Amino acid sequence: MVQYLRNELHLPLVQATNILNNFAGTSSLTPIVGALIADSFAGQFWTITVGSILYQLGMLGVTISAILPELRPPPCPNQSPSCQKASTWQQTIFYASLFLTAVGSGGIRPCVVAFGAEQLVPEPRTSPESGKKQKWNFFNLYFLCIGVSVMLALTVVVYIQDNLGWGLGFGIPTAAMFVSVVVFVSGYPLYIKQRPGGSPLTRMAQVVVAAVRKRRLRVPTDASLLYQDKEIDAGITTAGRLSHTKQFKFLDRAAITGDGDMSETGRPLPWRLSTVHRVEELKFIFRIIPIWSVGIIIVAAGNNFTFPIVQAKAMNRRIAGHFNIPPATLLIFSAITMLLTLSIYDRVLIPLARRLTGHPGGISPFRRMGFGLAIYILSNVAAAVVESQRRRAAVKLDVFWLVPQYALHGVAEGFAAVGLMEFLYDQAPESMKSLSAALYWLSISLGHYGGTLLVTTVNGFTKKWRKSGSWLENDIDKGRLDYFYWLLAGLQVFNLGYFLFCARFYVFKRLEIAGDLEEKGGGEVGVVAGATPDEGEVGT
């Protein structure tokens, strides 16, 4: 896409980079809306379906803009001073199509992961741990499929775009999307479809209002005195109720029963009294925010491939004869190493780690994330070293010098990104699975917006004090891209330290599962931890 914006719409490097960052950010922000729609009333299947149709229409618009000459400026030598930029209305049509795909992403991204994982319901005679293993394997499979599709895009599609035209290059993914929508919808009779449990935002707002109203009350030391109501929570606790935790005690006031909290029918007034389970739903959001925010810096400092593509264009890309590797194709090495990482992790590391740790996922999401964050640092260090070497080289450096930074990025993605998704899904209450997946995409969204802010700030700041121009000049030989990579590596070092600190104090969720005696009237209740056996145990 950066090639299209620069070579076809004739936009400068920084503008093209910021446009793509903003587009990626918007695509990852709309899932919050899609998740709320799915969890509140539409359900995951219909949210995915409508989102896919909108996405399809947006891709169709992008393809048409690449086919019709009227929707692009006249051709000219690449980045020539006389190049005419795309007019305002030409850019508007293209951006509107991109925006439509971003809106469609809002229906797809938060629901596909949760919807797919929910299909893996364990058989009645199997243990809950078996179901957890299946769902952790599903996350690996999900990212594995993404990696395969990325490889196809970076080889077949990119080659077509560079050699046969952008209309065909955009048209092939558009046709593939159409097939995927048809295949997904045709499976309607086969799916397990969870009934929406109502808006989680409304429930969380009710907890806040009730807690504020009772801010002068003292929270009882005995948690059993707080309000519980299995009937009210039945629709959102089929897998078990959340146990009370000792964090964020102020919110517990929402579950203190007082005068005027009940209606004449004996039902609680939701804006005055909440159950412990609903209070714990809100605590979940507060509890995960520090860990979740780690994903923002991951994206802001580690997922910007615009500059490596520009680097590749300035290097020797010839393999044999007159064949030059398309710059974007270098991304395939990131996809390959991510696929290898996921395959080895799923088939070798997980079985071995399960025997050593007893954890159903083999390695806990926290350890997986920490390892990935460390590798992200190495990826940026490799990028800085290679760029320094490229600048000093007397002849054009071979493009394969970029492979290490791409490969390390793929390994880091296979650990950190999947680990973050596992963590958010595992810790989310069952009624907030789509919202939890949307939070994953929200971190990516804010990371892309943060990347835009970072690029703009660095470009503006360095332009003021550096006589020869900013670090991020259109001509990278005049800039200092290596300094920018060192800055990104420093941000990743900070991110790793911040993550280790937050993980040390994280308290995992616990579920109350009704046991056999309770079903027979005995009242026994079992407690199942989301990741640790004790309420006070923290992440390591």
Coordinates of C-alpha atoms in Angstrom, one line a residue:
M1 CA 0.0 0.0 0.0
V2 CA 2.9 2.4 0.7
Q3 CA 4.1 1.7 -2.8
Y4 CA 0.6 2.5 -4.2
L5 CA 0.4 5.8 -2.2
R6 CA 3.8 6.9 -3.3
N7 CA 4.0 5.7 -6.9
E8 CA 0.4 6.0 -8.0
L9 CA -1.1 8.8 -5.9
H10 CA 2.3 10.5 -5.6
L11 CA 2.2 11.2 -1.9
P12 CA 5.4 12.0 0.1
L13 CA 6.9 9.4 2.4
V14 CA 5.9 10.8 5.8
Q15 CA 2.3 11.5 4.6
A16 CA 2.0 8.0 3.1
T17 CA 3.3 6.5 6.4
N18 CA 0.9 8.5 8.5
I19 CA -2.0 7.6 6.3
L20 CA -1.3 3.9 6.6
N21 CA -0.8 4.2 10.4
N22 CA -4.1 6.1 10.7
F23 CA -5.9 3.6 8.6
A24 CA -4.5 0.7 10.5
G25 CA -5.4 2.5 13.8
T26 CA -9.0 3.0 12.7
S27 CA -9.3 -0.6 11.5
S28 CA -8.2 -1.7 15.0
L29 CA -10.4 0.9 16.8
T30 CA -13.8 0.0 15.2
P31 CA -13.7 -3.5 16.8
I32 CA -14.7 -1.9 20.1
V33 CA -18.0 -0.9 18.5
G34 CA -18.4 -4.2 16.8
A35 CA -17.8 -6.1 20.1
L36 CA -20.4 -4.0 21.9
I37 CA -22.9 -4.7 19.2
A38 CA -22.2 -8.4 19.2
D39 CA -22.3 -8.8 23.0
S40 CA -25.3 -6.6 23.5
F41 CA -27.9 -7.7 20.9
A42 CA -26.7 -8.9 17.5
G43 CA -24.6 -11.9 18.4
Q44 CA -21.2 -12.8 16.9
F45 CA -22.4 -14.5 13.8
W46 CA -24.5 -11.7 12.4
T47 CA -21.9 -9.1 13.5
I48 CA -19.2 -11.0 11.5
T49 CA -21.6 -11.3 8.5
V50 CA -22.5 -7.6 8.3
G51 CA -18.9 -6.6 8.9
S52 CA -17.7 -8.9 6.1
I53 CA -20.2 -7.4 3.6
L54 CA -19.0 -3.8 4.5
Y55 CA -15.4 -4.9 4.2
Q56 CA -16.2 -6.4 0.8
L57 CA -17.7 -3.2 -0.4
G58 CA -14.7 -1.2 0.7
M59 CA -12.3 -3.5 -1.1
L60 CA -14.4 -3.2 -4.2
G61 CA -14.1 0.6 -4.0
V62 CA -10.3 0.3 -3.6
T63 CA -10.1 -2.0 -6.7
I64 CA -12.3 0.4 -8.8
S65 CA -10.1 3.4 -7.8
A66 CA -7.0 1.5 -9.1
I67 CA -8.7 0.5 -12.4
L68 CA -10.2 3.8 -13.5
P69 CA -7.6 6.3 -14.7
E70 CA -10.0 9.2 -13.7
L71 CA -9.5 8.2 -10.0
R72 CA -5.7 8.6 -10.1
P73 CA -3.3 11.5 -11.1
P74 CA -1.5 11.2 -14.4
P75 CA 1.6 9.0 -14.4
C76 CA 5.0 10.5 -14.0
P77 CA 8.6 9.5 -13.2
N78 CA 8.8 8.0 -9.7
Q79 CA 8.9 10.9 -7.1
S80 CA 9.8 13.4 -9.7
P81 CA 9.5 17.1 -8.6
S82 CA 6.9 17.6 -11.4
C83 CA 4.7 14.8 -10.2
Q84 CA 1.1 15.8 -9.6
K85 CA -0.4 14.6 -6.4
A86 CA -3.8 13.0 -6.4
S87 CA -6.5 15.7 -6.2
T88 CA -8.6 16.1 -3.1
W89 CA -11.6 14.3 -4.6
Q90 CA -9.4 11.4 -5.9
Q91 CA -7.9 11.0 -2.4
T92 CA -11.3 11.2 -0.8
I93 CA -12.7 8.4 -2.9
F94 CA -9.7 6.2 -2.1
Y95 CA -9.8 7.0 1.6
A96 CA -13.6 6.5 1.8
S97 CA -13.1 3.0 0.5
L98 CA -10.4 2.3 3.0
F99 CA -12.6 3.7 5.7
L100 CA -15.4 1.3 4.7
T101 CA -13.0 -1.6 5.1
A102 CA -12.0 -0.2 8.5
V103 CA -15.7 -0.2 9.5
G104 CA -16.1 -3.8 8.3
S105 CA -13.1 -4.8 10.3
G106 CA -15.0 -3.7 13.4
G107 CA -17.5 -6.5 12.9
I108 CA -14.9 -9.1 11.9
R109 CA -11.9 -8.8 14.2
P110 CA -13.5 -8.8 17.7
C111 CA -15.8 -11.7 16.9
V112 CA -13.9 -14.2 14.7
V113 CA -11.5 -15.2 17.4
A114 CA -14.1 -15.5 20.2
F115 CA -16.6 -17.2 17.8
G116 CA -14.1 -19.7 16.6
A117 CA -12.9 -20.6 20.1
E118 CA -16.5 -21.0 21.4
Q119 CA -17.0 -23.7 18.8
L120 CA -14.5 -25.8 20.7
V121 CA -16.8 -26.9 23.5
P122 CA -15.4 -30.0 25.3
E123 CA -17.5 -33.1 25.3
P124 CA -19.5 -33.7 28.6
R125 CA -17.1 -36.4 29.7
T126 CA -13.9 -34.5 29.1
S127 CA -12.3 -32.2 31.7
P128 CA -12.4 -28.4 31.6
E129 CA -8.6 -28.5 31.1
S130 CA -9.1 -30.4 27.8
G131 CA -11.3 -27.5 26.6
K132 CA -8.6 -25.0 27.6
K133 CA -5.9 -27.0 25.6
Q134 CA -8.2 -26.9 22.5
K135 CA -8.7 -23.2 22.8
W136 CA -5.1 -22.4 23.3
N137 CA -4.3 -24.5 20.2
F138 CA -7.0 -22.6 18.3
F139 CA -5.2 -19.3 19.0
N140 CA -2.1 -20.8 17.4
L141 CA -4.1 -22.0 14.5
Y142 CA -5.8 -18.6 14.0
F143 CA -2.4 -16.8 13.8
L144 CA -1.0 -19.6 11.7
C145 CA -3.8 -19.0 9.1
I146 CA -3.0 -15.3 9.2
G147 CA 0.6 -16.1 8.5
V148 CA -0.3 -18.3 5.5
S149 CA -2.5 -15.6 4.0
V150 CA 0.2 -13.0 4.6
M151 CA 2.7 -15.2 2.7
L152 CA 0.3 -15.5 -0.3
A153 CA -0.2 -11.7 -0.2
L154 CA 3.5 -10.9 -0.1
T155 CA 4.5 -13.3 -2.9
V156 CA 1.6 -13.8 -5.4
V157 CA -0.3 -10.6 -4.8
V158 CA 2.7 -8.3 -4.5
Y159 CA 4.2 -9.7 -7.6
I160 CA 1.0 -9.1 -9.5
Q161 CA 0.8 -5.5 -8.2
D162 CA 4.3 -4.8 -9.2
N163 CA 4.3 -6.5 -12.6
L164 CA 0.7 -6.8 -13.9
G165 CA -1.0 -3.8 -12.4
W166 CA -2.8 -2.6 -9.3
G167 CA -6.3 -3.2 -10.5
L168 CA -5.6 -7.0 -10.7
G169 CA -3.5 -6.9 -7.6
F170 CA -6.4 -5.4 -5.6
G171 CA -9.0 -7.4 -7.5
I172 CA -7.6 -10.8 -6.4
P173 CA -8.0 -10.1 -2.6
T174 CA -11.4 -8.7 -3.3
A175 CA -12.5 -11.9 -5.0
A176 CA -11.0 -14.0 -2.3
M177 CA -12.9 -12.0 0.3
F178 CA -16.2 -12.6 -1.6
V179 CA -15.5 -16.4 -1.5
S180 CA -14.7 -16.3 2.2
V181 CA -18.0 -14.5 3.0
V182 CA -20.0 -17.1 1.1
V183 CA -18.2 -20.0 2.8
F184 CA -18.6 -18.5 6.3
V185 CA -22.4 -17.8 5.8
S186 CA -23.0 -21.2 4.4
G187 CA -21.8 -22.8 7.7
Y188 CA -24.7 -21.1 9.6
P189 CA -26.5 -24.4 10.5
L190 CA -23.3 -25.9 12.0
Y191 CA -22.3 -23.2 14.4
I192 CA -22.7 -23.0 18.1
K193 CA -24.2 -19.5 18.6
Q194 CA -24.2 -18.0 22.1
R195 CA -27.1 -15.8 23.0
P196 CA -26.0 -12.1 23.7
G197 CA -26.1 -11.3 27.4
G198 CA -26.7 -7.6 27.1
S199 CA -24.4 -4.7 27.0
P200 CA -21.3 -5.1 29.2
L201 CA -20.9 -1.3 29.1
T202 CA -24.3 -0.8 30.6
R203 CA -23.5 -3.3 33.4
M204 CA -20.2 -1.6 34.1
A205 CA -21.9 1.8 34.2
Q206 CA -24.4 0.5 36.6
V207 CA -21.7 -0.8 38.9
V208 CA -20.0 2.6 38.9
V209 CA -23.2 4.5 39.6
A210 CA -24.2 2.2 42.4
A211 CA -20.7 2.4 44.0
V212 CA -20.7 6.2 43.9
R213 CA -24.1 6.4 45.5
K214 CA -22.9 4.2 48.3
R215 CA -19.5 5.8 48.6
R216 CA -20.0 6.6 52.3
L217 CA -20.8 3.0 53.3
R218 CA -18.2 0.7 54.7
V219 CA -17.4 -2.5 52.8
P220 CA -18.0 -5.6 55.0
T221 CA -15.0 -7.7 55.8
D222 CA -17.0 -10.8 55.1
A223 CA -17.4 -11.0 51.3
S224 CA -20.3 -13.4 51.7
L225 CA -22.4 -10.5 52.9
L226 CA -22.2 -8.9 49.4
Y227 CA -25.2 -9.3 47.1
Q228 CA -25.4 -12.4 44.9
D229 CA -28.2 -13.5 42.6
K230 CA -27.8 -16.6 40.5
E231 CA -31.1 -16.0 38.6
I232 CA -30.2 -12.5 37.5
D233 CA -26.7 -13.6 36.4
A234 CA -27.8 -16.9 34.8
G235 CA -27.5 -15.6 31.2
I236 CA -23.9 -14.4 31.7
T237 CA -22.5 -17.1 34.0
T238 CA -23.2 -20.4 32.2
A239 CA -19.5 -21.3 32.7
G240 CA -19.5 -20.1 36.3
R241 CA -19.6 -16.9 38.4
L242 CA -16.6 -14.8 39.0
S243 CA -15.4 -15.1 42.6
H244 CA -14.9 -12.0 44.8
T245 CA -11.4 -10.5 44.7
K246 CA -9.9 -8.0 47.2
Q247 CA -8.7 -5.5 44.6
F248 CA -10.5 -2.2 43.9
K249 CA -12.6 -2.4 47.1
F250 CA -14.4 0.8 46.3
L251 CA -16.4 -1.0 43.6
D252 CA -17.6 -3.6 46.2
R253 CA -19.9 -0.9 47.6
A254 CA -22.1 -1.5 44.5
A255 CA -22.9 -5.0 45.9
I256 CA -23.9 -3.7 49.4
T257 CA -27.7 -4.1 50.0
G258 CA -29.4 -1.1 51.4
D259 CA -32.8 0.6 51.7
G260 CA -34.5 1.3 48.4
D261 CA -32.3 -1.1 46.4
M262 CA -35.2 -3.5 45.7
S263 CA -38.3 -3.0 43.5
E264 CA -41.7 -3.9 44.7
T265 CA -41.4 -7.3 43.0
G266 CA -38.3 -8.1 45.0
R267 CA -35.9 -7.6 42.1
P268 CA -32.8 -5.4 42.5
L269 CA -32.7 -2.0 40.9
P270 CA -29.7 -2.3 38.6
W271 CA -28.5 1.3 39.0
R272 CA -28.6 0.9 42.8
L273 CA -27.4 -2.6 43.4
S274 CA -25.2 -5.0 41.5
T275 CA -24.2 -8.6 42.0
V276 CA -20.6 -9.6 42.9
H277 CA -20.2 -11.1 39.5
R278 CA -21.0 -7.8 37.8
V279 CA -18.7 -5.9 40.0
E280 CA -15.9 -8.4 39.1
E281 CA -16.6 -7.8 35.4
L282 CA -15.6 -4.2 35.9
K283 CA -12.7 -5.2 38.0
F284 CA -11.5 -7.3 35.1
I285 CA -11.2 -4.2 32.9
F286 CA -9.2 -2.3 35.6
R287 CA -7.0 -5.3 36.3
I288 CA -5.9 -5.9 32.7
I289 CA -5.3 -2.3 31.6
P290 CA -1.6 -2.3 32.7
I291 CA -0.9 -5.5 30.8
W292 CA -3.1 -4.6 27.9
S293 CA -1.2 -1.3 27.4
V294 CA 2.0 -3.2 26.7
G295 CA 0.5 -4.0 23.3
I296 CA 0.3 -0.3 22.4
I297 CA 4.1 0.2 22.5
I298 CA 4.6 -3.2 20.8
V299 CA 2.8 -1.8 17.7
A300 CA 4.1 1.8 17.9
A301 CA 7.7 0.7 18.1
G302 CA 7.7 -2.6 16.4
N303 CA 5.1 -2.9 13.6
N304 CA 6.1 -0.1 11.2
F305 CA 7.2 -1.8 7.9
T306 CA 7.0 1.4 5.8
F307 CA 10.7 2.3 6.4
P308 CA 12.1 -1.2 5.8
I309 CA 10.3 -1.2 2.4
V310 CA 11.9 2.1 1.5
Q311 CA 15.2 0.7 2.6
A312 CA 14.7 -2.3 0.3
K313 CA 14.1 0.0 -2.6
A314 CA 17.5 1.6 -2.0
M315 CA 19.3 -1.7 -1.9
N316 CA 20.4 -4.3 -4.5
R317 CA 17.3 -6.5 -5.1
R318 CA 18.5 -8.4 -8.2
I319 CA 18.5 -12.2 -7.9
A320 CA 19.0 -13.5 -11.4
G321 CA 19.1 -11.8 -14.7
H322 CA 16.8 -8.8 -14.7
F323 CA 14.5 -10.1 -11.9
N324 CA 14.3 -7.8 -8.9
I325 CA 12.6 -8.8 -5.7
P326 CA 9.6 -6.5 -5.0
P327 CA 10.4 -4.5 -1.8
A328 CA 7.3 -5.6 0.0
T329 CA 8.1 -9.2 -0.6
L330 CA 10.8 -9.1 2.1
L331 CA 7.9 -9.1 4.6
I332 CA 7.6 -12.8 3.8
F333 CA 10.5 -13.6 6.1
S334 CA 8.5 -12.2 9.0
A335 CA 5.6 -14.4 8.0
I336 CA 7.7 -17.5 7.6
T337 CA 9.4 -17.2 11.0
M338 CA 6.1 -16.5 12.6
L339 CA 4.7 -19.7 11.0
L340 CA 7.7 -21.7 12.1
T341 CA 7.5 -20.3 15.6
L342 CA 3.8 -21.2 15.9
S343 CA 4.4 -24.6 14.5
I344 CA 7.4 -25.4 16.7
Y345 CA 5.6 -23.9 19.7
D346 CA 2.4 -25.9 19.1
R347 CA 4.0 -29.2 18.3
V348 CA 7.2 -29.2 20.3
L349 CA 7.4 -26.6 23.1
I350 CA 3.8 -26.9 24.4
P351 CA 3.8 -30.7 24.9
L352 CA 7.2 -30.5 26.6
A353 CA 6.2 -27.5 28.7
R354 CA 3.0 -29.1 29.8
R355 CA 4.9 -32.0 31.3
L356 CA 7.3 -29.6 33.1
T357 CA 4.8 -26.9 34.3
G358 CA 1.4 -28.5 34.3
H359 CA -0.1 -25.4 32.6
P360 CA -2.7 -26.3 30.0
G361 CA -1.2 -23.9 27.5
G362 CA 2.3 -25.2 28.1
I363 CA 3.8 -21.8 28.8
S364 CA 1.8 -19.2 30.6
P365 CA 0.7 -16.2 28.4
F366 CA 2.9 -13.9 30.6
R367 CA 6.1 -15.9 29.9
R368 CA 5.2 -16.1 26.2
M369 CA 4.7 -12.3 26.1
G370 CA 8.0 -11.6 28.0
F371 CA 10.0 -13.7 25.6
G372 CA 8.4 -12.0 22.6
L373 CA 9.1 -8.5 24.0
A374 CA 12.8 -9.3 24.4
I375 CA 13.0 -10.5 20.8
Y376 CA 11.3 -7.3 19.6
I377 CA 14.2 -5.4 21.0
L378 CA 16.7 -7.5 19.0
S379 CA 14.6 -6.9 15.8
N380 CA 15.0 -3.1 16.1
V381 CA 18.7 -3.4 17.0
A382 CA 19.3 -5.5 13.9
A383 CA 17.4 -2.9 11.8
A384 CA 19.6 -0.1 13.2
V385 CA 22.8 -2.0 12.6
V386 CA 21.9 -2.9 9.0
E387 CA 20.9 0.7 8.2
S388 CA 24.2 2.0 9.5
Q389 CA 26.0 -0.5 7.4
R390 CA 23.9 0.4 4.3
R391 CA 24.9 4.1 4.7
R392 CA 28.6 3.3 4.9
A393 CA 28.7 0.7 2.1
A394 CA 30.5 1.9 -1.1
V395 CA 28.2 -0.1 -3.3
K396 CA 24.5 -1.0 -2.9
L397 CA 24.1 -3.4 -0.1
D398 CA 22.3 -6.7 -0.8
V399 CA 18.7 -6.6 0.2
F400 CA 18.9 -9.8 2.1
W401 CA 20.7 -7.9 4.9
L402 CA 17.2 -7.0 5.9
V403 CA 16.2 -10.6 6.5
P404 CA 17.4 -10.8 10.2
Q405 CA 15.2 -7.9 11.4
Y406 CA 12.2 -9.3 9.5
A407 CA 12.9 -12.8 10.9
L408 CA 13.3 -11.6 14.5
H409 CA 10.1 -9.6 14.2
G410 CA 8.2 -12.8 13.1
V411 CA 9.5 -14.8 16.0
A412 CA 8.5 -11.9 18.4
E413 CA 5.1 -11.8 16.9
G414 CA 4.6 -15.5 17.4
F415 CA 5.3 -15.1 21.1
A416 CA 4.1 -11.7 22.2
A417 CA 1.0 -11.1 20.0
V418 CA -0.4 -14.6 20.5
G419 CA 0.4 -14.5 24.2
L420 CA -1.5 -11.2 24.6
M421 CA -4.5 -12.6 22.8
E422 CA -4.4 -15.7 25.0
F423 CA -4.2 -13.7 28.1
L424 CA -7.1 -11.4 27.3
Y425 CA -9.4 -14.2 26.2
D426 CA -8.5 -16.4 29.2
Q427 CA -9.1 -13.7 31.8
A428 CA -12.3 -12.3 30.2
P429 CA -15.7 -13.2 31.7
E430 CA -17.7 -15.3 29.3
S431 CA -20.1 -12.4 28.6
M432 CA -17.2 -10.2 27.5
K433 CA -15.2 -12.4 25.1
S434 CA -15.9 -10.3 22.1
L435 CA -15.1 -7.1 24.1
S436 CA -11.9 -8.7 25.2
A437 CA -10.8 -9.5 21.6
A438 CA -11.7 -5.9 20.7
L439 CA -9.4 -4.7 23.5
Y440 CA -6.6 -6.6 21.7
W441 CA -7.4 -4.7 18.5
L442 CA -7.8 -1.5 20.4
S443 CA -4.2 -1.8 21.7
I444 CA -3.1 -2.2 18.0
S445 CA -5.2 0.8 17.1
L446 CA -3.6 3.0 19.7
G447 CA -0.2 1.6 18.7
H448 CA -0.7 2.7 15.1
Y449 CA -1.9 6.1 16.2
G450 CA 1.1 6.2 18.5
G451 CA 3.3 5.3 15.6
T452 CA 1.8 8.3 13.6
L453 CA 2.5 10.6 16.5
L454 CA 6.0 9.2 16.9
V455 CA 6.9 9.6 13.2
T456 CA 5.4 13.1 13.1
T457 CA 7.2 14.2 16.3
V458 CA 10.6 12.8 15.3
N459 CA 10.3 14.2 11.8
G460 CA 9.4 17.7 13.1
F461 CA 11.8 17.8 16.0
T462 CA 14.9 16.5 14.1
K463 CA 14.1 18.8 11.1
K464 CA 14.5 21.8 13.4
W465 CA 18.0 21.1 14.8
R466 CA 19.5 19.0 12.0
K467 CA 20.8 21.2 9.2
S468 CA 20.7 18.5 6.5
G469 CA 17.1 17.6 7.2
S470 CA 15.2 15.3 9.5
W471 CA 16.0 11.7 10.3
L472 CA 13.0 10.6 8.1
E473 CA 13.7 12.3 4.8
N474 CA 12.1 11.1 1.6
D475 CA 15.6 10.3 0.4
I476 CA 16.8 8.0 3.2
D477 CA 20.4 8.6 2.3
K478 CA 19.9 12.2 3.5
G479 CA 18.2 11.1 6.7
R480 CA 19.3 9.0 9.7
L481 CA 16.9 6.1 9.8
D482 CA 19.4 4.2 11.9
Y483 CA 18.9 6.7 14.7
F484 CA 15.2 6.2 14.5
Y485 CA 15.6 2.5 14.9
W486 CA 17.8 3.0 18.0
L487 CA 15.0 5.1 19.4
L488 CA 12.5 2.3 18.8
A489 CA 14.8 -0.2 20.4
G490 CA 14.9 2.0 23.5
L491 CA 11.1 2.2 23.6
Q492 CA 11.0 -1.6 23.5
V493 CA 13.5 -1.9 26.4
F494 CA 11.2 0.3 28.4
N495 CA 8.2 -1.7 27.4
L496 CA 9.8 -5.0 28.6
G497 CA 10.6 -3.5 32.0
Y498 CA 7.1 -2.1 32.3
F499 CA 5.6 -5.4 31.5
L500 CA 7.7 -7.4 34.0
F501 CA 6.7 -4.9 36.7
C502 CA 3.0 -5.1 35.9
A503 CA 3.0 -8.9 35.5
R504 CA 4.5 -9.3 39.0
F505 CA 1.5 -7.8 40.7
Y506 CA -1.3 -9.2 38.5
V507 CA -4.1 -11.2 40.2
F508 CA -5.7 -13.8 38.1
K509 CA -9.5 -14.4 37.9
R510 CA -11.3 -17.2 39.8
L511 CA -14.6 -18.9 38.9
E512 CA -17.1 -20.5 41.2
I513 CA -18.4 -23.7 39.5
A514 CA -21.5 -25.5 41.0
G515 CA -20.5 -29.0 42.0
D516 CA -22.4 -32.3 42.1
L517 CA -23.7 -31.8 45.6
E518 CA -25.2 -28.4 44.7
E519 CA -27.1 -30.0 41.8
K520 CA -28.5 -32.5 44.3
G521 CA -29.3 -29.8 46.9
G522 CA -26.2 -30.1 48.9
G523 CA -24.8 -26.7 48.1
E524 CA -21.2 -27.6 47.4
V525 CA -19.4 -25.1 45.3
G526 CA -16.0 -25.7 43.6
V527 CA -13.5 -22.9 42.8
V528 CA -11.6 -23.0 39.5
A529 CA -8.9 -20.4 38.9
G530 CA -8.4 -18.9 35.5
A531 CA -4.7 -19.4 35.7
T532 CA -3.7 -19.8 39.3
P533 CA -5.1 -21.8 42.2
D534 CA -5.1 -19.1 44.9
E535 CA -6.9 -15.7 44.9
G536 CA -3.8 -13.9 46.1
E537 CA -1.4 -15.5 43.7
V538 CA 0.2 -13.1 41.2
G539 CA 1.9 -13.4 37.9
T540 CA 5.5 -14.2 37.6

